[in-house]
Amino acid sequence: MQKSIEVCLTPALLDLYSIEDRVVVVIDVLRATSSMVYGIDNGATAIIPVAQVEDCLNYANEGFLLAAERNGEVVEGYDFGNSPFSYSREKVNGKTIVLTTTNGTKALHLARNRAHQVVIGSFLNLEALCNYLRVQDKGVLLLCAGWKDKFNLEDTLFAGAVVRELRKDFTHFDDSSVAAEDLYALAKDDLRNYLHKSSHSHRLAQLNIEEDVKFCLQLNICTTIPVLIGDSLVALEVGA
Amino acid sequence: MQKSIEVCLTPALLDLYSIEDRVVVVIDVLRATSSMVYGIDNGATAIIPVAQVEDCLNYANEGFLLAAERNGEVVEGYDFGNSPFSYSREKVNGKTIVLTTTNGTKALHLARNRAHQVVIGSFLNLEALCNYLRVQDKGVLLLCAGWKDKFNLEDTLFAGAVVRELRKDFTHFDDSSVAAEDLYALAKDDLRNYLHKSSHSHRLAQLNIEEDVKFCLQLNICTTIPVLIGDSLVALEVGA
């Protein structure tokens, strides 16, 4: 069969893609999807992505951790935002987290009702993710969360890393896959240095989260793939 | 003053950009904007871009040349489509052309009412265009026409060529500018070969327009910059 990979460079373009028979990988590597992967890998029972900050309050009395980020910062009054260091085993093991972020949770919500399946990608679980996608009999859409509906470099680089890994296993690649793969080839030997050229890098430097960025650009320190089941992200049981 | 360049990778994202104080460069290098540049350079009095094929008919009795392309082919009953070879001096000198294309004229229409100024870019007039943009006191938005609202490689490469030329003259570049410039650096020594990786290349091969592609990838054979004045593209009087 023919298996295709396409890259949707921002959520604003998602309506152009047919995803009913595809696995959609949501990508917001700085920092939402990295934190999701790390949190589930560290034993979080579930992460519930919600669209609005106010939606978190619906879960206030259920004993869940409440996480809210807007414009890169923790929203006042919330347990934490989307720094991966907040998703360590000691903080999240056995817990359910309700999370809203500027870009990542929006992308998730756009894809959830139409896609065959929605999974979460980051550099932290690149290899595990690719091993999974490789053996499915489905096409793949790599959905970059971007920054407020605009293109960003970091998510595109990760999409390119996936394309590069799966080049031999898929037969059709769209133009954005080709571009993402070539950009990743340019950047891969020093992702942090390459991202210093990006506008997001300036935003992030202002937020003092250089350590977060360094953490999120690590390859393959997690083996878990979060998958959306109903309203919640949980660990995908590979082989199930 | 700070001068910025941004690249809008598809017309579907144009609403995200503030263009009221910017020069917008519409880019559809295969083949609409190349043919516009070549036609105006060859003495066409004006090119009137219209959105729909039917709109051309409003001009049927005015002695204009009628050009209509959809999905890469000349629409039946029209003088020609968007092959640059139809815009030679002997065919267009002193004539007004009414033109509709799949992507390029749509991008033009989206930008026309909001932008400070709308001009037309292609590899054929790269240097003239950059010389003009360099000395304006305006920011620039490079608007890629793409393919049916999706990203395409050829328009992005041209945007990258402009960014590369203007790197020293502007102070702010968004992430898509960085990506486009790096892709152009990869591709510039053999644009045709690079574009063979693109999906549009497959579409074009089916249309037997390899000669058109070769023509459109020539650098700087024209010195004219078409500019939108009212409803018509005419030659920009540089220095005026």
Coordinates of N, CA and C in Angstrom, one line a residue, chain A residues 19-195:
Chain A
I19 N -7.7 13.9 7.4 CA -7.0 13.2 8.5 C -7.9 12.0 9.0
E20 N -9.0 11.8 8.4 CA -9.9 10.7 8.9 C -9.2 9.4 9.0
D21 N -8.3 9.1 8.1 CA -7.7 7.8 8.0 C -6.2 7.9 8.4
R22 N -5.8 9.0 9.1 CA -4.4 9.2 9.4 C -4.2 9.2 10.9
V23 N -2.9 8.9 11.2 CA -2.4 9.2 12.6 C -1.9 10.6 12.6
V24 N -2.4 11.5 13.4 CA -2.0 12.9 13.6 C -1.0 13.0 14.8
V25 N 0.2 13.5 14.5 CA 1.2 13.7 15.5 C 1.2 15.2 15.9
V26 N 0.8 15.5 17.1 CA 0.8 16.9 17.5 C 2.2 17.3 18.1
I27 N 2.7 18.4 17.6 CA 4.1 18.8 17.9 C 4.1 20.2 18.4
D28 N 4.6 20.3 19.6 CA 4.8 21.7 20.2 C 6.0 21.5 21.1
V29 N 7.2 21.4 20.5 CA 8.3 20.9 21.3 C 8.8 21.8 22.3
L30 N 8.6 23.1 22.1 CA 9.0 24.1 23.2 C 7.7 24.8 23.7
R31 N 7.1 24.1 24.7 CA 7.4 23.1 25.5 C 6.3 22.1 25.8
A32 N 5.1 22.3 25.2 CA 4.0 21.6 25.7 C 4.1 20.1 25.4
T33 N 4.4 19.7 24.2 CA 4.4 18.3 23.9 C 5.6 17.5 24.5
S34 N 6.7 18.3 24.8 CA 7.8 17.7 25.5 C 7.4 17.4 26.9
S35 N 6.7 18.3 27.5 CA 6.2 18.1 28.9 C 5.2 17.0 29.0
M36 N 4.3 16.9 28.0 CA 3.3 15.8 28.0 C 4.0 14.4 27.9
V37 N 5.0 14.3 27.0 CA 5.7 13.1 26.9 C 6.5 12.7 28.2
Y38 N 7.1 13.7 28.7 CA 7.9 13.5 30.0 C 7.0 13.2 31.1
G39 N 5.8 13.8 31.2 CA 4.9 13.6 32.3 C 4.3 12.2 32.3
I40 N 3.9 11.8 31.1 CA 3.3 10.4 31.0 C 4.4 9.4 31.2
D41 N 5.6 9.7 30.7 CA 6.7 8.7 30.9 C 7.0 8.6 32.4
N42 N 6.8 9.7 33.1 CA 7.1 9.7 34.5 C 5.9 9.2 35.4
G43 N 4.9 8.6 34.7 CA 3.9 7.9 35.5 C 2.6 8.7 35.7
A44 N 2.5 9.9 35.1 CA 1.2 10.5 35.2 C 0.1 9.6 34.7
T45 N -1.0 9.5 35.4 CA -2.1 8.7 35.0 C -2.7 9.2 33.6
A46 N -2.9 10.5 33.6 CA -3.4 11.1 32.4 C -3.1 12.6 32.4
I47 N -3.1 13.1 31.2 CA -3.1 14.6 31.0 C -4.3 15.0 30.2
I48 N -5.1 15.9 30.8 CA -6.3 16.3 30.1 C -6.1 17.7 29.5
P49 N -5.9 17.7 28.2 CA -5.7 19.1 27.5 C -7.0 19.8 27.4
V50 N -7.0 21.0 27.8 CA -8.2 21.9 27.7 C -7.9 23.1 26.9
A51 N -8.9 23.7 26.3 CA -8.6 24.8 25.4 C -8.4 26.2 26.1
Q52 N -9.2 26.4 27.1 CA -9.1 27.7 27.8 C -8.6 27.6 29.2
V53 N -8.0 28.7 29.7 CA -7.6 28.7 31.1 C -8.8 28.4 32.0
E54 N -9.9 29.0 31.7 CA -11.1 28.9 32.6 C -11.6 27.4 32.7
D55 N -11.3 26.7 31.6 CA -11.7 25.2 31.6 C -11.1 24.4 32.7
C56 N -9.8 24.9 33.0 CA -9.1 24.1 34.1 C -9.9 24.1 35.4
L57 N -10.7 25.2 35.6 CA -11.4 25.4 36.9 C -12.5 24.4 37.1
N58 N -13.0 23.8 35.9 CA -14.0 22.8 36.0 C -13.5 21.5 36.8
Y59 N -12.1 21.4 36.8 CA -11.5 20.3 37.4 C -10.9 20.6 38.8
A60 N -11.2 21.8 39.3 CA -10.5 22.3 40.5 C -10.7 21.4 41.8
N61 N -11.9 20.7 41.8 CA -12.2 20.0 43.1 C -12.0 18.5 42.9
E62 N -11.3 18.1 41.9 CA -11.2 16.6 41.7 C -9.8 16.1 42.1
G63 N -9.0 16.9 42.7 CA -7.7 16.5 43.1 C -6.6 16.4 42.0
F64 N -6.9 17.0 40.9 CA -6.0 17.0 39.8 C -5.0 18.2 39.9
L65 N -3.8 18.0 39.3 CA -2.9 19.1 39.2 C -3.4 20.0 38.1
L66 N -3.4 21.3 38.3 CA -3.8 22.2 37.3 C -2.6 23.0 36.7
A67 N -2.5 22.9 35.4 CA -1.4 23.5 34.7 C -1.9 24.5 33.6
A68 N -1.4 25.7 33.6 CA -1.9 26.7 32.6 C -0.7 27.6 32.2
E69 N -0.5 27.6 30.9 CA 0.5 28.5 30.4 C -0.1 29.4 29.3
R70 N 0.3 30.7 29.3 CA -0.1 31.6 28.3 C 1.1 32.5 28.0
N71 N 1.4 32.6 26.7 CA 2.5 33.4 26.2 C 3.8 33.0 27.0
G72 N 4.0 31.8 27.2 CA 5.2 31.3 27.8 C 5.3 31.3 29.3
E73 N 4.3 31.8 30.0 CA 4.4 32.0 31.4 C 3.3 31.2 32.1
V74 N 3.6 30.8 33.4 CA 2.6 30.1 34.2 C 1.5 31.1 34.5
V75 N 0.3 30.7 34.3 CA -0.8 31.6 34.7 C -1.0 31.7 36.2
E76 N -1.1 32.9 36.7 CA -1.2 33.1 38.2 C -2.2 32.2 38.8
G77 N -1.9 31.6 39.9 CA -2.8 30.8 40.7 C -2.8 29.3 40.3
Y78 N -2.0 29.0 39.3 CA -2.0 27.6 38.8 C -0.7 26.8 39.4
D79 N -0.9 25.5 39.5 CA 0.2 24.7 40.1 C 1.5 24.8 39.2
F80 N 1.3 24.7 37.9 CA 2.5 25.0 37.1 C 2.0 25.2 35.6
G81 N 3.0 25.4 34.7 CA 2.7 25.7 33.3 C 3.2 24.6 32.5
N82 N 4.1 24.9 31.5 CA 4.5 23.8 30.7 C 6.0 23.5 30.7
S83 N 6.7 24.0 31.8 CA 8.1 23.6 31.9 C 8.2 22.1 32.2
P84 N 9.1 21.4 31.4 CA 9.2 20.0 31.6 C 9.6 19.6 33.1
F85 N 10.3 20.5 33.7 CA 10.8 20.2 35.1 C 9.7 20.1 36.1
S86 N 8.5 20.6 35.7 CA 7.3 20.4 36.6 C 6.7 19.0 36.4
Y87 N 7.2 18.3 35.4 CA 6.6 17.0 35.1 C 7.5 15.8 35.5
S88 N 8.3 16.0 36.6 CA 9.2 15.0 37.0 C 8.4 13.9 37.7
R89 N 9.0 12.7 37.9 CA 8.3 11.6 38.5 C 7.7 11.9 39.9
E90 N 8.5 12.6 40.7 CA 8.0 12.9 42.1 C 6.8 13.8 42.1
K91 N 6.7 14.6 41.0 CA 5.6 15.5 41.0 C 4.3 14.9 40.4
V92 N 4.5 14.0 39.4 CA 3.3 13.6 38.6 C 2.9 12.2 38.7
N93 N 3.8 11.3 39.3 CA 3.5 9.9 39.3 C 2.2 9.6 39.9
G94 N 1.3 8.9 39.2 CA 0.0 8.6 39.7 C -1.0 9.7 39.7
K95 N -0.6 10.9 39.2 CA -1.5 12.0 39.2 C -2.2 12.3 37.8
T96 N -3.3 12.9 37.8 CA -3.9 13.4 36.6 C -3.7 14.9 36.5
I97 N -3.3 15.4 35.3 CA -3.0 16.8 35.1 C -3.9 17.4 34.1
V98 N -4.5 18.5 34.5 CA -5.3 19.3 33.5 C -4.4 20.4 33.0
L99 N -4.3 20.5 31.7 CA -3.3 21.4 31.1 C -3.9 22.3 30.0
T100 N -3.6 23.5 30.0 CA -3.9 24.4 28.8 C -2.6 25.2 28.5
T101 N -2.3 25.3 27.2 CA -1.2 26.0 26.7 C -1.5 26.9 25.5
T102 N -0.6 27.8 25.2 CA -1.0 28.8 24.1 C -1.2 28.1 22.8
N103 N -0.4 27.1 22.4 CA -0.5 26.6 21.1 C -0.8 25.1 21.0
G104 N -0.1 24.3 21.9 CA -0.2 22.9 21.8 C -1.6 22.3 22.1
T105 N -2.3 22.8 23.1 CA -3.6 22.2 23.4 C -4.6 22.6 22.3
K106 N -4.4 23.8 21.7 CA -5.3 24.2 20.6 C -5.2 23.2 19.5
A107 N -3.9 22.9 19.1 CA -3.7 22.0 18.0 C -4.4 20.6 18.3
L108 N -4.2 20.2 19.5 CA -4.8 18.9 19.9 C -6.4 18.9 19.7
H109 N -7.0 20.0 20.1 CA -8.4 20.1 20.1 C -8.9 20.1 18.6
L110 N -8.1 20.8 17.8 CA -8.5 20.8 16.3 C -8.5 19.5 15.7
A111 N -7.6 18.6 16.1 CA -7.4 17.3 15.5 C -8.3 16.3 16.0
R112 N -8.7 16.4 17.3 CA -9.2 15.3 18.0 C -10.5 14.6 17.4
N113 N -11.4 15.4 16.9 CA -12.6 14.9 16.4 C -12.6 14.3 15.0
R114 N -11.5 14.6 14.3 CA -11.5 14.2 12.9 C -10.5 13.1 12.6
A115 N -9.4 13.0 13.4 CA -8.3 12.1 13.0 C -8.6 10.7 13.4
H116 N -8.0 9.8 12.7 CA -8.1 8.4 13.1 C -7.5 8.2 14.5
Q117 N -6.4 8.8 14.8 CA -5.7 8.7 16.1 C -4.9 10.0 16.3
V118 N -4.8 10.4 17.5 CA -3.9 11.6 17.8 C -2.9 11.2 18.8
V119 N -1.6 11.3 18.5 CA -0.5 11.0 19.4 C 0.4 12.2 19.5
I120 N 1.3 12.2 20.5 CA 2.1 13.3 20.9 C 3.6 13.0 20.6
G121 N 4.2 14.0 19.9 CA 5.6 13.9 19.5 C 6.5 14.9 20.1
S122 N 7.7 14.6 20.4 CA 8.7 15.5 20.9 C 10.1 14.9 20.6
F123 N 11.1 15.6 20.7 CA 12.4 15.0 20.6 C 12.7 13.9 21.6
L124 N 12.0 14.1 22.8 CA 12.2 13.2 23.9 C 11.8 11.7 23.5
N125 N 10.8 11.6 22.7 CA 10.3 10.3 22.3 C 10.4 10.0 20.8
L126 N 11.3 10.7 20.1 CA 11.4 10.6 18.6 C 11.4 9.1 18.2
E127 N 12.3 8.4 18.7 CA 12.6 7.0 18.2 C 11.4 6.1 18.5
A128 N 10.8 6.2 19.7 CA 9.7 5.4 20.0 C 8.5 5.7 19.1
L129 N 8.3 7.0 18.9 CA 7.2 7.5 18.0 C 7.4 6.9 16.6
C130 N 8.6 7.0 16.1 CA 8.9 6.6 14.7 C 8.7 5.1 14.6
N131 N 9.2 4.4 15.6 CA 9.0 2.9 15.5 C 7.5 2.5 15.5
Y132 N 6.7 3.3 16.1 CA 5.3 3.1 16.1 C 4.7 3.4 14.8
L133 N 5.0 4.6 14.3 CA 4.4 5.1 13.0 C 4.8 4.1 11.8
R134 N 6.0 3.6 11.9 CA 6.5 2.8 10.9 C 5.7 1.5 10.6
V135 N 5.1 1.0 11.6 CA 4.4 -0.3 11.5 C 2.9 -0.2 11.4
Q136 N 2.4 1.1 11.4 CA 1.0 1.2 11.2 C 0.7 1.2 9.7
D137 N -0.6 0.8 9.4 CA -1.0 0.8 8.0 C -1.7 2.1 7.7
K138 N -1.3 3.2 8.3 CA -2.0 4.5 8.1 C -1.0 5.5 7.6
G139 N -1.5 6.5 6.9 CA -0.7 7.7 6.6 C -0.5 8.5 7.8
V140 N 0.4 9.5 7.8 CA 0.7 10.3 9.0 C 0.6 11.8 8.6
L141 N 0.0 12.5 9.5 CA 0.0 14.0 9.4 C 0.8 14.5 10.6
L142 N 1.9 15.2 10.3 CA 2.7 15.9 11.4 C 2.1 17.3 11.6
L143 N 1.5 17.5 12.7 CA 0.8 18.8 12.9 C 1.6 19.7 13.9
C144 N 2.3 20.7 13.3 CA 3.1 21.6 14.0 C 2.2 22.7 14.7
A145 N 2.4 22.9 16.0 CA 1.5 23.8 16.7 C 1.9 25.2 16.4
G146 N 3.1 25.5 16.0 CA 3.5 26.8 15.6 C 3.4 27.8 16.8
W147 N 3.4 29.1 16.4 CA 3.2 30.1 17.4 C 2.1 31.0 17.0
K148 N 1.0 30.9 17.7 CA -0.2 31.7 17.4 C -0.6 31.6 15.9
D149 N -0.6 30.4 15.5 CA -1.0 30.1 14.1 C 0.0 30.4 13.0
K150 N 1.2 30.9 13.4 CA 2.2 31.1 12.4 C 3.2 30.0 12.5
F151 N 3.9 29.8 11.4 CA 5.0 28.9 11.3 C 6.1 29.1 12.4
N152 N 6.6 28.0 13.0 CA 7.8 28.2 13.8 C 8.9 27.2 13.4
L153 N 10.1 27.5 13.7 CA 11.2 26.6 13.3 C 11.3 25.4 14.1
E154 N 11.1 25.5 15.4 CA 11.4 24.3 16.3 C 10.4 23.1 16.0
D155 N 9.2 23.4 15.8 CA 8.2 22.3 15.5 C 8.5 21.8 14.1
T156 N 8.8 22.6 13.2 CA 9.2 22.2 11.8 C 10.4 21.3 11.8
L157 N 11.4 21.6 12.6 CA 12.6 20.8 12.7 C 12.2 19.4 13.2
F158 N 11.4 19.4 14.2 CA 11.0 18.0 14.7 C 10.2 17.2 13.7
A159 N 9.3 17.9 13.0 CA 8.6 17.2 11.9 C 9.7 16.7 10.9
G160 N 10.7 17.5 10.6 CA 11.7 17.0 9.7 C 12.5 15.8 10.2
A161 N 12.7 15.8 11.5 CA 13.4 14.6 12.2 C 12.6 13.3 11.9
V162 N 11.2 13.5 12.1 CA 10.4 12.3 11.9 C 10.4 11.9 10.4
V163 N 10.3 12.8 9.5 CA 10.4 12.5 8.1 C 11.7 11.8 7.7
R164 N 12.8 12.3 8.3 CA 14.1 11.7 8.0 C 14.1 10.2 8.5
E165 N 13.5 10.0 9.7 CA 13.5 8.6 10.2 C 12.7 7.7 9.4
L166 N 11.6 8.2 8.8 CA 10.6 7.4 8.1 C 10.7 7.4 6.6
R167 N 11.7 8.1 6.1 CA 11.9 8.3 4.6 C 11.7 6.9 3.9
K168 N 12.3 5.9 4.4 CA 12.3 4.6 3.7 C 11.1 3.8 3.8
D169 N 10.3 4.2 4.8 CA 9.1 3.4 5.1 C 7.8 3.9 4.5
F170 N 7.9 5.2 4.0 CA 6.7 5.8 3.4 C 7.0 6.1 1.9
T171 N 5.9 6.3 1.2 CA 6.1 6.4 -0.3 C 5.9 7.8 -0.8
H172 N 5.0 8.6 -0.1 CA 4.7 9.9 -0.6 C 5.0 11.0 0.5
F173 N 5.6 12.1 0.0 CA 5.9 13.1 0.9 C 5.5 14.5 0.2
D174 N 4.8 15.3 1.0 CA 4.5 16.6 0.4 C 5.6 17.6 0.5
D175 N 5.4 18.8 -0.1 CA 6.5 19.8 -0.1 C 6.9 20.2 1.3
S176 N 6.0 20.3 2.2 CA 6.4 20.7 3.5 C 7.2 19.7 4.2
S177 N 7.0 18.4 3.9 CA 7.9 17.3 4.4 C 9.3 17.5 3.9
V178 N 9.4 17.7 2.6 CA 10.7 17.9 2.0 C 11.5 19.1 2.7
A179 N 10.8 20.2 2.8 CA 11.4 21.4 3.4 C 11.8 21.1 4.9
A180 N 10.9 20.4 5.6 CA 11.2 20.1 7.0 C 12.4 19.2 7.2
E181 N 12.4 18.2 6.3 CA 13.5 17.2 6.4 C 14.9 17.9 6.1
D182 N 14.9 18.8 5.0 CA 16.1 19.5 4.7 C 16.6 20.5 5.8
L183 N 15.6 21.1 6.4 CA 16.0 22.0 7.5 C 16.5 21.3 8.7
Y184 N 15.9 20.1 9.0 CA 16.4 19.3 10.1 C 17.9 18.8 9.8
A185 N 18.1 18.4 8.5 CA 19.5 18.0 8.1 C 20.5 19.1 8.4
L186 N 20.1 20.3 8.1 CA 21.0 21.5 8.4 C 21.2 21.7 9.9
A187 N 20.2 21.5 10.6 CA 20.2 21.9 12.1 C 20.6 20.8 13.0
K188 N 20.5 19.5 12.6 CA 20.5 18.4 13.6 C 21.8 18.3 14.4
D189 N 22.9 18.7 13.9 CA 24.2 18.6 14.6 C 24.3 19.6 15.8
D190 N 23.5 20.6 15.7 CA 23.5 21.6 16.9 C 22.1 22.3 16.9
L191 N 21.1 21.6 17.3 CA 19.7 22.2 17.3 C 19.6 23.5 18.0
R192 N 20.3 23.6 19.2 CA 20.2 24.8 20.0 C 20.8 26.0 19.3
N193 N 21.9 25.7 18.7 CA 22.5 26.8 17.9 C 21.7 27.3 16.8
Y194 N 21.1 26.3 16.1 CA 20.3 26.6 14.9 C 19.0 27.4 15.4
L195 N 18.5 27.0 16.5 CA 17.3 27.7 17.0 C 17.5 29.1 17.5

